[in-house]
CSV table of C-alpha atoms in Angstrom, one decimal:
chain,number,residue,atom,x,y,z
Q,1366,UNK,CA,18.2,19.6,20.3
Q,1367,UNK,CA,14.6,18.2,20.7
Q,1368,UNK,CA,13.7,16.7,23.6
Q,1369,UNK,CA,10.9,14.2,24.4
Q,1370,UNK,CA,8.9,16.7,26.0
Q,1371,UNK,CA,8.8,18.6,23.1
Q,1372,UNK,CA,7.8,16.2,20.5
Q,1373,UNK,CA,3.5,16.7,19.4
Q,1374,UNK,CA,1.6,13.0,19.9
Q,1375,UNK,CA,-1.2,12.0,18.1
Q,1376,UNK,CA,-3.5,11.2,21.5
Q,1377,UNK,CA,-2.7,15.4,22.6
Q,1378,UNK,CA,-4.6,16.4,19.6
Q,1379,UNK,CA,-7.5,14.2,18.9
Q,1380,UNK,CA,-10.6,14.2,21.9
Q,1381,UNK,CA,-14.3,12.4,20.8
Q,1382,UNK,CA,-15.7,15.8,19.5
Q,1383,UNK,CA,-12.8,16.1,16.8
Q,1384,UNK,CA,-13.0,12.4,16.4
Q,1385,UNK,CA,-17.5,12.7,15.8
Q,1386,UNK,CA,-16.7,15.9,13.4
Q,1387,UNK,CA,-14.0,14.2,11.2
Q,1388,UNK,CA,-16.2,11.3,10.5
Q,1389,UNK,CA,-19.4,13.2,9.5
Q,1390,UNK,CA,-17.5,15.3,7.2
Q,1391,UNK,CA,-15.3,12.3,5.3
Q,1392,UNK,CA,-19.3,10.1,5.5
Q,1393,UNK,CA,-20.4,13.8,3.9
Q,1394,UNK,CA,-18.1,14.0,1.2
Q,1395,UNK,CA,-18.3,10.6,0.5
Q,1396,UNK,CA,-21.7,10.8,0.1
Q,1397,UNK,CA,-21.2,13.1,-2.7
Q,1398,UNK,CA,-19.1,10.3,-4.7
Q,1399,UNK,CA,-20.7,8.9,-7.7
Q,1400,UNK,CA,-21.7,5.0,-7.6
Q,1401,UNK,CA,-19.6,5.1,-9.9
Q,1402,UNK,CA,-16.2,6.4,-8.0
Q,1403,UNK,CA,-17.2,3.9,-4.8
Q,1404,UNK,CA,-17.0,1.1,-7.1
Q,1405,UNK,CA,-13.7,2.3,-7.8
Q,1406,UNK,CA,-12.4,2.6,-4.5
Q,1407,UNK,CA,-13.3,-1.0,-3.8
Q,1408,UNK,CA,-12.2,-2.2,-6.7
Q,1409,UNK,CA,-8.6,-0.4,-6.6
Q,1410,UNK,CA,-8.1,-1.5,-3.0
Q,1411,UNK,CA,-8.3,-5.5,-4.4
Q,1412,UNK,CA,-6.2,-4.7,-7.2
Q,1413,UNK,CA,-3.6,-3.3,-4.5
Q,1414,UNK,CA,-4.0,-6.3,-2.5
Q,1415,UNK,CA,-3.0,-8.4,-5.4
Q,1416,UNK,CA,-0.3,-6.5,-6.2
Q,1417,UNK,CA,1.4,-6.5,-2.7
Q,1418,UNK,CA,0.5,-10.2,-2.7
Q,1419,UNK,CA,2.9,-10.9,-5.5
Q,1420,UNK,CA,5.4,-8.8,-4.0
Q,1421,UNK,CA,5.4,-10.0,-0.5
Q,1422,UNK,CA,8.6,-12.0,0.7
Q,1423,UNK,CA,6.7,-14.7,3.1
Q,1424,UNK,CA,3.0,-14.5,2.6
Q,1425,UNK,CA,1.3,-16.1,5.3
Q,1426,UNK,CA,-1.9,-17.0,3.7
Q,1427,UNK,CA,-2.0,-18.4,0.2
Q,1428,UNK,CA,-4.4,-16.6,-1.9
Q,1429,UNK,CA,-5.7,-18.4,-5.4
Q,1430,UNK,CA,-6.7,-16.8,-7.9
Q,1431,UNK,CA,-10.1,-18.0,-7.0
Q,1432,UNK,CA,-9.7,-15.8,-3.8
Q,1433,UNK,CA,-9.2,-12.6,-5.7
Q,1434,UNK,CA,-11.8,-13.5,-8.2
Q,1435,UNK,CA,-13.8,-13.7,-4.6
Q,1436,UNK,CA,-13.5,-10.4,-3.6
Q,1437,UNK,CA,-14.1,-9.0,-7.3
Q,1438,UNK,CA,-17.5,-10.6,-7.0
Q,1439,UNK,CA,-18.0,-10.0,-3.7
Q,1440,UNK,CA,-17.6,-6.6,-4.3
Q,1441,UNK,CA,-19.7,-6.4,-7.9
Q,1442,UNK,CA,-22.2,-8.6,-6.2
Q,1443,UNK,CA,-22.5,-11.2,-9.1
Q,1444,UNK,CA,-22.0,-15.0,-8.9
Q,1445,UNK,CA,-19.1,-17.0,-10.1
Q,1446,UNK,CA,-21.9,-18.6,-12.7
Q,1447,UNK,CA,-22.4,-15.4,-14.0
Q,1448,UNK,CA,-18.8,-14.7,-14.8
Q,1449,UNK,CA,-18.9,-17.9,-16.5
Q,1450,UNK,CA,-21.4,-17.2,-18.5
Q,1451,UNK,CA,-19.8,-13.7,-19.2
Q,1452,UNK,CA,-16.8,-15.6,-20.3
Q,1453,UNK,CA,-18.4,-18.4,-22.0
Q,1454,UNK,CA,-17.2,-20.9,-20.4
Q,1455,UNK,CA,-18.8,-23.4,-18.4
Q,1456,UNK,CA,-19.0,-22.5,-14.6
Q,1457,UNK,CA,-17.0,-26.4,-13.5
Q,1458,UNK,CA,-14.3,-25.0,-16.5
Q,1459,UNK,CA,-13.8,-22.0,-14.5
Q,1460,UNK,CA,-13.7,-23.1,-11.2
Q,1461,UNK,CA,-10.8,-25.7,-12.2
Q,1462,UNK,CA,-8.9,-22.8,-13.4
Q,1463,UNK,CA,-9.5,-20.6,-10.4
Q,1464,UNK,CA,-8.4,-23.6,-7.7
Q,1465,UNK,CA,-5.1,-24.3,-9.6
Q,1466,UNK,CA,-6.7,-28.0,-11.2
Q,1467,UNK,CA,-5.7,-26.7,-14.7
Q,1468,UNK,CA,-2.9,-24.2,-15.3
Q,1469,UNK,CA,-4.0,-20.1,-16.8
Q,1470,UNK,CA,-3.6,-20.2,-20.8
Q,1471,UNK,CA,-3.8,-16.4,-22.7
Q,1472,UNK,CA,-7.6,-16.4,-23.3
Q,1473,UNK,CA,-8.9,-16.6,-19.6
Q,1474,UNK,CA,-5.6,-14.2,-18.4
Q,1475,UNK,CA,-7.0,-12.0,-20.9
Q,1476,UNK,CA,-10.5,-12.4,-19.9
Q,1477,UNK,CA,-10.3,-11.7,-15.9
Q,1478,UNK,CA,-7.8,-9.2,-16.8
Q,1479,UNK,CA,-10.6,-7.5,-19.0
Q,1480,UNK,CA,-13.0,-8.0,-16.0
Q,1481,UNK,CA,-11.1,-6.5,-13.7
Q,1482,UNK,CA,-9.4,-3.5,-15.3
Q,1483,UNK,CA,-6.1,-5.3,-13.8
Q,1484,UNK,CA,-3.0,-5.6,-15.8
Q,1485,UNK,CA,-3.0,-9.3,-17.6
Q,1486,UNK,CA,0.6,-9.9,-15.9
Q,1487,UNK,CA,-0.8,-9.9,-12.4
Q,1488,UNK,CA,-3.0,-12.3,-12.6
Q,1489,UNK,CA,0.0,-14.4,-14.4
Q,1490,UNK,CA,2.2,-13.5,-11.4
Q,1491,UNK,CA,-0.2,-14.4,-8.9
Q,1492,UNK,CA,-0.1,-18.6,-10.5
Q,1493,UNK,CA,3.8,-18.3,-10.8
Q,1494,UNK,CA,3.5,-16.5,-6.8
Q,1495,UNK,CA,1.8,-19.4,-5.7
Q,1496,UNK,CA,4.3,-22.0,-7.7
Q,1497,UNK,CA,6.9,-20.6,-6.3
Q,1498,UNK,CA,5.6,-21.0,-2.8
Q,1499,UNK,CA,5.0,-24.8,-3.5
Q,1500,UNK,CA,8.5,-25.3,-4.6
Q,1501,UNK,CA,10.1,-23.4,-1.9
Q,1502,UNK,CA,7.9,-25.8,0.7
Q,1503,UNK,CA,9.2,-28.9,-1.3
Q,1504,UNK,CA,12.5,-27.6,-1.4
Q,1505,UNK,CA,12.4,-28.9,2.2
Q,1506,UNK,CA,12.5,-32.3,0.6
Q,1507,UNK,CA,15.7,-31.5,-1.3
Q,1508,UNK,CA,17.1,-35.4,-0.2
Q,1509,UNK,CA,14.1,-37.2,-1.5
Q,1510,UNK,CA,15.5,-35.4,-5.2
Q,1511,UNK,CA,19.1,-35.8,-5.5
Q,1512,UNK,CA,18.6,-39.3,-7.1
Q,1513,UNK,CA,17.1,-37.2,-10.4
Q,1514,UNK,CA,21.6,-35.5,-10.5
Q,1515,UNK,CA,22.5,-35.6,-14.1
Q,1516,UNK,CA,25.6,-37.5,-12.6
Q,1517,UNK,CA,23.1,-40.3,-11.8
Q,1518,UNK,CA,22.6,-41.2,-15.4
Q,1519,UNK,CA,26.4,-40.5,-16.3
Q,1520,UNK,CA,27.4,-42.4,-13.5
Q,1521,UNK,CA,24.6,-45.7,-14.9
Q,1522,UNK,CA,25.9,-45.7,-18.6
Y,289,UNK,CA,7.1,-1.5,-2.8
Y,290,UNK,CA,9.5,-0.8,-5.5
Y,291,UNK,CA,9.6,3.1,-6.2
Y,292,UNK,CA,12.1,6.2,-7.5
Y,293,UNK,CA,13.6,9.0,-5.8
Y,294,UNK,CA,15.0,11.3,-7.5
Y,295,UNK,CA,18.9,12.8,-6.5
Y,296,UNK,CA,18.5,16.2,-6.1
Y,297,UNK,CA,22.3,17.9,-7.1
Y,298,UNK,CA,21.7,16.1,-10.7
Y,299,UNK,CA,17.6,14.8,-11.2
Y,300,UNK,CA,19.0,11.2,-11.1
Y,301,UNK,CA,16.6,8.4,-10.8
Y,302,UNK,CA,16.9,6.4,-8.0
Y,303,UNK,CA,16.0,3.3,-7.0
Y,304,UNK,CA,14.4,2.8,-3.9
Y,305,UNK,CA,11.5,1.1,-1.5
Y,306,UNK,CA,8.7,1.3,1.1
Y,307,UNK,CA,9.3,-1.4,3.4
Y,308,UNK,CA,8.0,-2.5,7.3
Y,309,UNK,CA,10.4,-1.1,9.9
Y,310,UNK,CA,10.7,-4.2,11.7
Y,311,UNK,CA,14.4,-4.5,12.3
Y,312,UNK,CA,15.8,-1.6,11.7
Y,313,UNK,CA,17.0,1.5,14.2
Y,314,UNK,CA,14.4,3.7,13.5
Y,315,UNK,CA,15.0,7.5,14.2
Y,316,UNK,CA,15.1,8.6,17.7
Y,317,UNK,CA,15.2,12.7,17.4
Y,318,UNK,CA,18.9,13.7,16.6
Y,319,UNK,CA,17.5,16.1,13.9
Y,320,UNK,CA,14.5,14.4,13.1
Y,321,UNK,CA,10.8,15.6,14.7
Y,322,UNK,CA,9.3,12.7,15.9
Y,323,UNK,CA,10.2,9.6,18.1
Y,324,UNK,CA,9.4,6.9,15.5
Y,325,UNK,CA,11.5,4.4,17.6
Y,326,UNK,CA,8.6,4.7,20.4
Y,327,UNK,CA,5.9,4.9,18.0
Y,328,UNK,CA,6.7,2.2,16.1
Y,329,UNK,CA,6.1,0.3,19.2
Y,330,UNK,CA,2.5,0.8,19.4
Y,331,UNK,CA,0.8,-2.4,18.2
Y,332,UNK,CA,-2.2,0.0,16.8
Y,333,UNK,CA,0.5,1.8,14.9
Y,334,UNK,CA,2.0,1.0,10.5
Y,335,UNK,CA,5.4,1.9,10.8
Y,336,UNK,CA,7.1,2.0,7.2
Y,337,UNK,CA,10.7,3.5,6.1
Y,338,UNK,CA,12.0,4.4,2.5
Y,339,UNK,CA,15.3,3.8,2.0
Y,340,UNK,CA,16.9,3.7,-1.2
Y,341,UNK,CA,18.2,0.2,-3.0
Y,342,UNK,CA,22.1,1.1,-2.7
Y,343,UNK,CA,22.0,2.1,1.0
Y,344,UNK,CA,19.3,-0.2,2.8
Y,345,UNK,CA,19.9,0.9,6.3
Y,346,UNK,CA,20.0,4.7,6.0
Y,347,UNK,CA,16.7,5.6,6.0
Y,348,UNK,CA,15.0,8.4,4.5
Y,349,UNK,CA,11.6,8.8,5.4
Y,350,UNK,CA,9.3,7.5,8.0
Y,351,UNK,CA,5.6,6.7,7.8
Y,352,UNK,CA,3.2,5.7,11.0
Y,353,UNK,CA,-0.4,4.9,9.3
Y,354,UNK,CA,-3.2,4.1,11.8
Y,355,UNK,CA,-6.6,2.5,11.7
Y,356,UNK,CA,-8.8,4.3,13.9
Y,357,UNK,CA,-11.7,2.3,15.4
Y,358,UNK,CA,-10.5,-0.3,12.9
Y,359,UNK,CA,-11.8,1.5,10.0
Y,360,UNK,CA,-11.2,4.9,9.3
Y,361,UNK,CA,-7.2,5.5,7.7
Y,362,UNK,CA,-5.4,8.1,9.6
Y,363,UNK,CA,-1.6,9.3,8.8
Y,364,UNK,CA,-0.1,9.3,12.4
Y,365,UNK,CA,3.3,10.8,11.5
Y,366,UNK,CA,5.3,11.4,8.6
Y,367,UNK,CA,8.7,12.7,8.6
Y,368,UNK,CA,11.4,13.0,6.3
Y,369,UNK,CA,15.2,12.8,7.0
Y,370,UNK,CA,16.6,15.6,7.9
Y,371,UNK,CA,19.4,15.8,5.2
Y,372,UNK,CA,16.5,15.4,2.5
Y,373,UNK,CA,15.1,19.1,3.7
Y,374,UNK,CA,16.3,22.5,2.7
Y,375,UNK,CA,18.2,24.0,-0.2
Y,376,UNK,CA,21.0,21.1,-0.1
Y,377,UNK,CA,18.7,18.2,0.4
Y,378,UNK,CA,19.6,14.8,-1.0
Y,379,UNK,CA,16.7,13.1,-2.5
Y,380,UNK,CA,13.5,14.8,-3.9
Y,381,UNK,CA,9.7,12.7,-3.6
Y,382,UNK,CA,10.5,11.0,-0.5
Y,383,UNK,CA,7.2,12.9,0.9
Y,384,UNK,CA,5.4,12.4,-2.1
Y,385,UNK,CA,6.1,8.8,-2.0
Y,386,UNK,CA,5.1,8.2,1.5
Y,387,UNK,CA,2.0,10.3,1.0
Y,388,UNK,CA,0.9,8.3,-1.8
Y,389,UNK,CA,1.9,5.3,0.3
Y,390,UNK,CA,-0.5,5.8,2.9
Y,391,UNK,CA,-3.1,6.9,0.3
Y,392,UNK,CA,-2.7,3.6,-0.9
Y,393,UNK,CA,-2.8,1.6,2.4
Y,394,UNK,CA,-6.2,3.9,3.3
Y,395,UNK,CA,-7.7,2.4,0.0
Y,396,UNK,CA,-6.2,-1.4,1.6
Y,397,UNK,CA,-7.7,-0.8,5.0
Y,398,UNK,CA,-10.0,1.3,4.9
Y,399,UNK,CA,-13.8,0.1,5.5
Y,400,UNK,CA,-17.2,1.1,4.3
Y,401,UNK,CA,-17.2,4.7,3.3
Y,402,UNK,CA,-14.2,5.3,4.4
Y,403,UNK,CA,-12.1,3.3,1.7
Y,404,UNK,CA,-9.7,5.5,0.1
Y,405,UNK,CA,-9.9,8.4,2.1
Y,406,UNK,CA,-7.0,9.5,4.6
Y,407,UNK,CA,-6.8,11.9,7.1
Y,408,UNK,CA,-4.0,13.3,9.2
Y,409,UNK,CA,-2.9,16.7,11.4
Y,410,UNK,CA,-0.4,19.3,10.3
Y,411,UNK,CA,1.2,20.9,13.7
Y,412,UNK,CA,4.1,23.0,14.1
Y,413,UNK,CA,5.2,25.0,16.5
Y,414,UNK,CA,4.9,28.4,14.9
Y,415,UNK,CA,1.5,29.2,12.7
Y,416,UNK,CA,2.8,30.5,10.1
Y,417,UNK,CA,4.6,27.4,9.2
Y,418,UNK,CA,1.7,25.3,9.9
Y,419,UNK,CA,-0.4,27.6,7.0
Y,420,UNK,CA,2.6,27.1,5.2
Y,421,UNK,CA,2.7,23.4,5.2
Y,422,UNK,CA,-1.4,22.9,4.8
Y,423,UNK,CA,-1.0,25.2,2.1
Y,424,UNK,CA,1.9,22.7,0.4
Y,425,UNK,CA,-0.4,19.6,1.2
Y,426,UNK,CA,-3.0,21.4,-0.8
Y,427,UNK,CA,-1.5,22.0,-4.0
Y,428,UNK,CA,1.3,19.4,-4.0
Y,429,UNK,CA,-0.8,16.5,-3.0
Y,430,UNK,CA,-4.8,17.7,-3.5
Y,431,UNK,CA,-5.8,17.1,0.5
Y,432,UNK,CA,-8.9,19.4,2.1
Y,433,UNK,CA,-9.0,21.4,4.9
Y,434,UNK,CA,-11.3,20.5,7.0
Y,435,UNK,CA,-10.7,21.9,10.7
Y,436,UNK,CA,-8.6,23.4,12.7
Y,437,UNK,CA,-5.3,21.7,11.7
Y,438,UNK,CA,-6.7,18.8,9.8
Y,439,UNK,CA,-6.6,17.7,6.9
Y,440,UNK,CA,-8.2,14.6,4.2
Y,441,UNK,CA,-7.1,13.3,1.1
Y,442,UNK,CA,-9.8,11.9,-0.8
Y,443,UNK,CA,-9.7,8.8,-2.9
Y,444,UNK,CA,-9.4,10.9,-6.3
Y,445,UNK,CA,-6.5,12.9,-4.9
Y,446,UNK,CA,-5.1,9.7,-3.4
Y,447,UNK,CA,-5.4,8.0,-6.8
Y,448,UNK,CA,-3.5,10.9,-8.3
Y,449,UNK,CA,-0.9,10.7,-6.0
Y,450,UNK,CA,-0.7,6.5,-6.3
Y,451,UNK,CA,-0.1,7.1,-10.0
Y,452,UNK,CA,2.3,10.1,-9.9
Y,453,UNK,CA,5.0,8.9,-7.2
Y,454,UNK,CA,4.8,4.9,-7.2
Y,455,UNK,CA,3.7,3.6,-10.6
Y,456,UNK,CA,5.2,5.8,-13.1
């Protein structure tokens, strides 16, 4: 049977030498990447972000789209007048879009999802996410709706 | 996150999930390696089980990822259950799964040049099954050697794995 004793920790192993060696070689081998491939890394990392957003239970921040489109341009260095243009659309157009003023249609979906390399559907989800978190907040409010019952109006003619 | 094990006495599909630890009894030795109940304790420390959908409190595989100096992704123990080892084992990809899961979370939380890249030890007691299991680490999942008893998985490789064991 094992025994405490026994068991191998992580601090027994590791000392500042090991620690110094392990990051020049991953900072070595890095180097070697392609542009190209560290573009990817970032890029891959928001697209998880995004997709563990939508999957999350009980976010505790909510994230817009205009948030992810953010970090997307964050990370491609570009401003959000550039994607406009790059979607020809004008900038205040997008923006309303990206803050939740106006609701996603099928050509922008299409166009961030071309932008990104992300699935269309996820940046659906991520609207319907954030719906979904304002209805479960109102749902707090359940007694201010009863008066809309069906029964009301059965009840009235 | 929503994934597939596969039942190893027939290559059924089944339906499973990576989820945080928090509140369930995590394994305490009793035929497993490591003490994830204590480890899961450490506020520096991921912990993450896989359990499948039909029985959500028998878990079978455990996963401690780890930040180091905030930046740099580090697999601080892995383990699966025991009755998913040897000849008779239950499920197949439980490993693979979590390996790709903390590929994943290295690409997450990872910083600078470190993004994507995850490192973690291989120890056993006996040598010969710790050449063994770097040697399995290498061809199943793609991870370099790099000293001693470590070993990295570099974003390519973790890519790879993402693809193979939790989106297909």
């Amino acid at each position: 049977m094992k025994k405490e004793s026994d068991e191998i920790l992580v601090e027994d192993i590791w000392n500042e030498q090991k620690k110094a060696g392990l990051k020049e070689f991953i900072l070595s081998e890095s180097a070697k990447q392609s542009e190209e491939r560290r573009l990817r890394n970032e890029l891959l990392a928001i697209q998880y972000r995004m997709q563990d957003y939508i999957e999350s239970e009980n976010p505790t921040n909510m994230l817009r789209l205009m948030d992810f489109v953010k970090m997307y341009l964050h990370t491609l260095n570009v401003t959000q007048k550039k994607l406009a243009e790059l979607f020809e659309m004008k900038d205040s157009n997008l923006h309303k879009y990206l803050v939740g003023e106006r609701k996603l249609n099928a050509d922008l979906v299409l166009k961030l999802s071309s932008f990104s390399h992300v699935d269309p559907e996820y940046w659906f989800r991520v609207e319907v996410k954030n719906e979904l978190i304002e209805i479960n907040k109102e749902k707090a409010k359940a007694k201010d709706y009863q008066k809309y019952d069906y029964r009301n109006l059965l009840a009235a003619s | 996150m929503d994934i597939r094990i596969t039942q190893f006495s027939d290559s059924k599909s089944i339906d499973a999930k990576i989820i945080k630890s928090a509140g369930l009894a995590l394994p305490t030795f009793g035929g497993w390696r490591f003490n994830f109940e204590k480890h899961a304790r450490n506020a520096a420390f991921q912990t993450y089980v896989l359990v499948t959908e039909e029985t959500p409190y028998a878990i079978e595989g455990c996963l401690i990822f780890r930040l180091k100096d905030e930046m740099e992704p580090y697999m601080a123990y892995i383990e699966i259950a025991p009755h998913n080892k040897g000849e008779n084992r239950r499920f197949d990809r439980v490993a693979g799964c979590l390996i790709a899961f903390a590929s994943r979370l290295s690409f997450i939380h990872g910083k600078d040049h470190f993004k994507g890249w995850l490192a973690f030890d291989v120890l056993e007691e006996r040598e010969e099954d710790e050449v063994k299991l770097m040697t399995v680490y290498c061809q199943k999942y793609g991870a370099l050697k790099w000293s001693g008893t470590t070993m990295v998985i570099s974003p390519e490789a973790g890519e790879k794995l993402i693809f193979k064991f939790l989106e297909q």
